[in-house]
Phi, psi and omega in degrees: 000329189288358162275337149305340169300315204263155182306135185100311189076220157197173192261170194199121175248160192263150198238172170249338191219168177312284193304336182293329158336312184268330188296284185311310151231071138253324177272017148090034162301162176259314167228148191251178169225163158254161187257121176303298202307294187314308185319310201283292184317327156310332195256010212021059192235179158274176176273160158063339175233051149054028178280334178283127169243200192305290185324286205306329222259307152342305149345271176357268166299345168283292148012281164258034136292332215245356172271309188262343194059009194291133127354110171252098192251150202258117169278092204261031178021196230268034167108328178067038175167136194324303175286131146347299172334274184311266195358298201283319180304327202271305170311321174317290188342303223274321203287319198276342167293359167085347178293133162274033208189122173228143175256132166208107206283177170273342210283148197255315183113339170269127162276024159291328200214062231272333182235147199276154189305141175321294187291323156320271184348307197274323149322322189290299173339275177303350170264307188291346203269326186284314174278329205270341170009072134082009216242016215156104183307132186229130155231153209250085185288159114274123197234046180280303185325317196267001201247021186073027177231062195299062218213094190289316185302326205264313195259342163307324160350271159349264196282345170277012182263338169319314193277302171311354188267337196102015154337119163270010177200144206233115188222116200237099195295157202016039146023140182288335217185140183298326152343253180339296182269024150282290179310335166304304161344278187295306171327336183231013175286128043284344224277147202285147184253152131278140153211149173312078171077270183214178148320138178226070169256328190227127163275132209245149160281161163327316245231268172021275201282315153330315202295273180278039157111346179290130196266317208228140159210111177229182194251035203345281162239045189272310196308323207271346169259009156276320155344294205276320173290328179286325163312310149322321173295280170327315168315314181311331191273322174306319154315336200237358160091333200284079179304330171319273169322286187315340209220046155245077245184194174292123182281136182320315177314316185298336163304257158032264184346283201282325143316331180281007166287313163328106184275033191247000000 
């Protein structure tokens, strides 16, 4: 909790894999994430509809901890379960798995009815900060923005009834606009904000987003979907006979390395 605290906050980019894992602290990040959205994809699933389970995604962050020596706070989209209940086994999970950080969104996984009622939400809430007794950073999401419900008024609501449940960190992806996670900011302050890259009219620098107050920042599958264009890049090339292009890239030996690196 104390990287949230400190002046600057920090920034925590999400890995998909061992290695991207080792790629990331080795350039010295201090903690990582895991991506749901990466995860599932690697996996061939979807994001948000519960194709992904508790176990696999545990797996996972443990992988990449026990690879990196890092902080892993784990993005478990809504808890991996119906109940209060369910909330609180999956925060249990995470603390005996070694994470020091956990995410638990409102989304429910039905797209009919995709972010879940205020009050639910906020019981959910309040179950994992309760099995979590002080042993694990718990943040407290909202997907009203990515989930077609632009309503600013609805999600400060929302995460400051988050904080009041005992959220330590408070997070709503994409904002229409820096206006808006100015007003987030302030409305649930002292307690640290997070965001998805930036706001989302402008992508903002670091300094930017310090600036207007923001403690945490991260990238959910933007790396592992930079990735993924570089790969795309290459086929086309592959496609197009040109072997040079398709096979240009990270060298194996820079692998090698950076597993041997690998604290497992």
């Amino acid at each position: 909790m104390a990287l949230h605290t400190r002046d600057g906050g920090l920034v925590m980019p999400n890995a998909w894999d061992g290695l991207s894992a080792l790629m990331l602290a080795d350039a010295g990040f201090e903690a990582i994430a895991t991506s749901s959205a990466a995860l599932a994809t690697t996996l061939g699933r979807s994001d948000g509809r519960h194709e992904v389970t508790r176990d696999e995604h545990l797996e996972h962050a443990r992988l990449l901890s026990r690879l990196t020596g890092l902080p892993v706070n784990g993005d478990f989209e809504d808890g991996y379960g119906d109940t209060p209940e369910d909330v609180a086994a999956s925060v249990e999970a995470a603390v005996e798995s070694g994470l020091a950080g956990i995410g638990i969104e409102d989304t429910s996984g039905n797209p009919d009815h995709p972010i879940r009622d205020f009050d639910e939400a906020v019981n959910r809430i309040r179950s994992a900060v309760e099995a979590a007794k002080g042993r694990i950073v718990v943040t407290g999401r909202t997907d009203n923005f990515i989930q077609g419900r632009p309503d600013l008024d609805d999600t400060i609501r929302r995460l400051t009834a988050f904080a009041e449940a005992g959220a330590d960190v408070l997070y709503a992806p994409y904002p229409p606009d820096l206006h808006a996670l100015v007003a987030i900011v302030t409305a649930v302050a002292p307690t640290p904000v997070n965001v998805l890259i930036s706001p989302g009219d402008k992508v903002l620098t670091v300094a930017e987003l310090q600036k207007a107050g923001v403690k945490r920042i991260s990238l959910g599958p933007a790396l592992y979907t930079h990735a993924m264009e570089a790969l795309e890049q290459a086929t086309k090339a592959l496609v197009a006979g040109d072997l040079t292009a398709a096979t240009t890239g990270i060298s194996f030996e820079r692998i090698s390395e950076l597993l041997a690196r690998g604290t497992n």
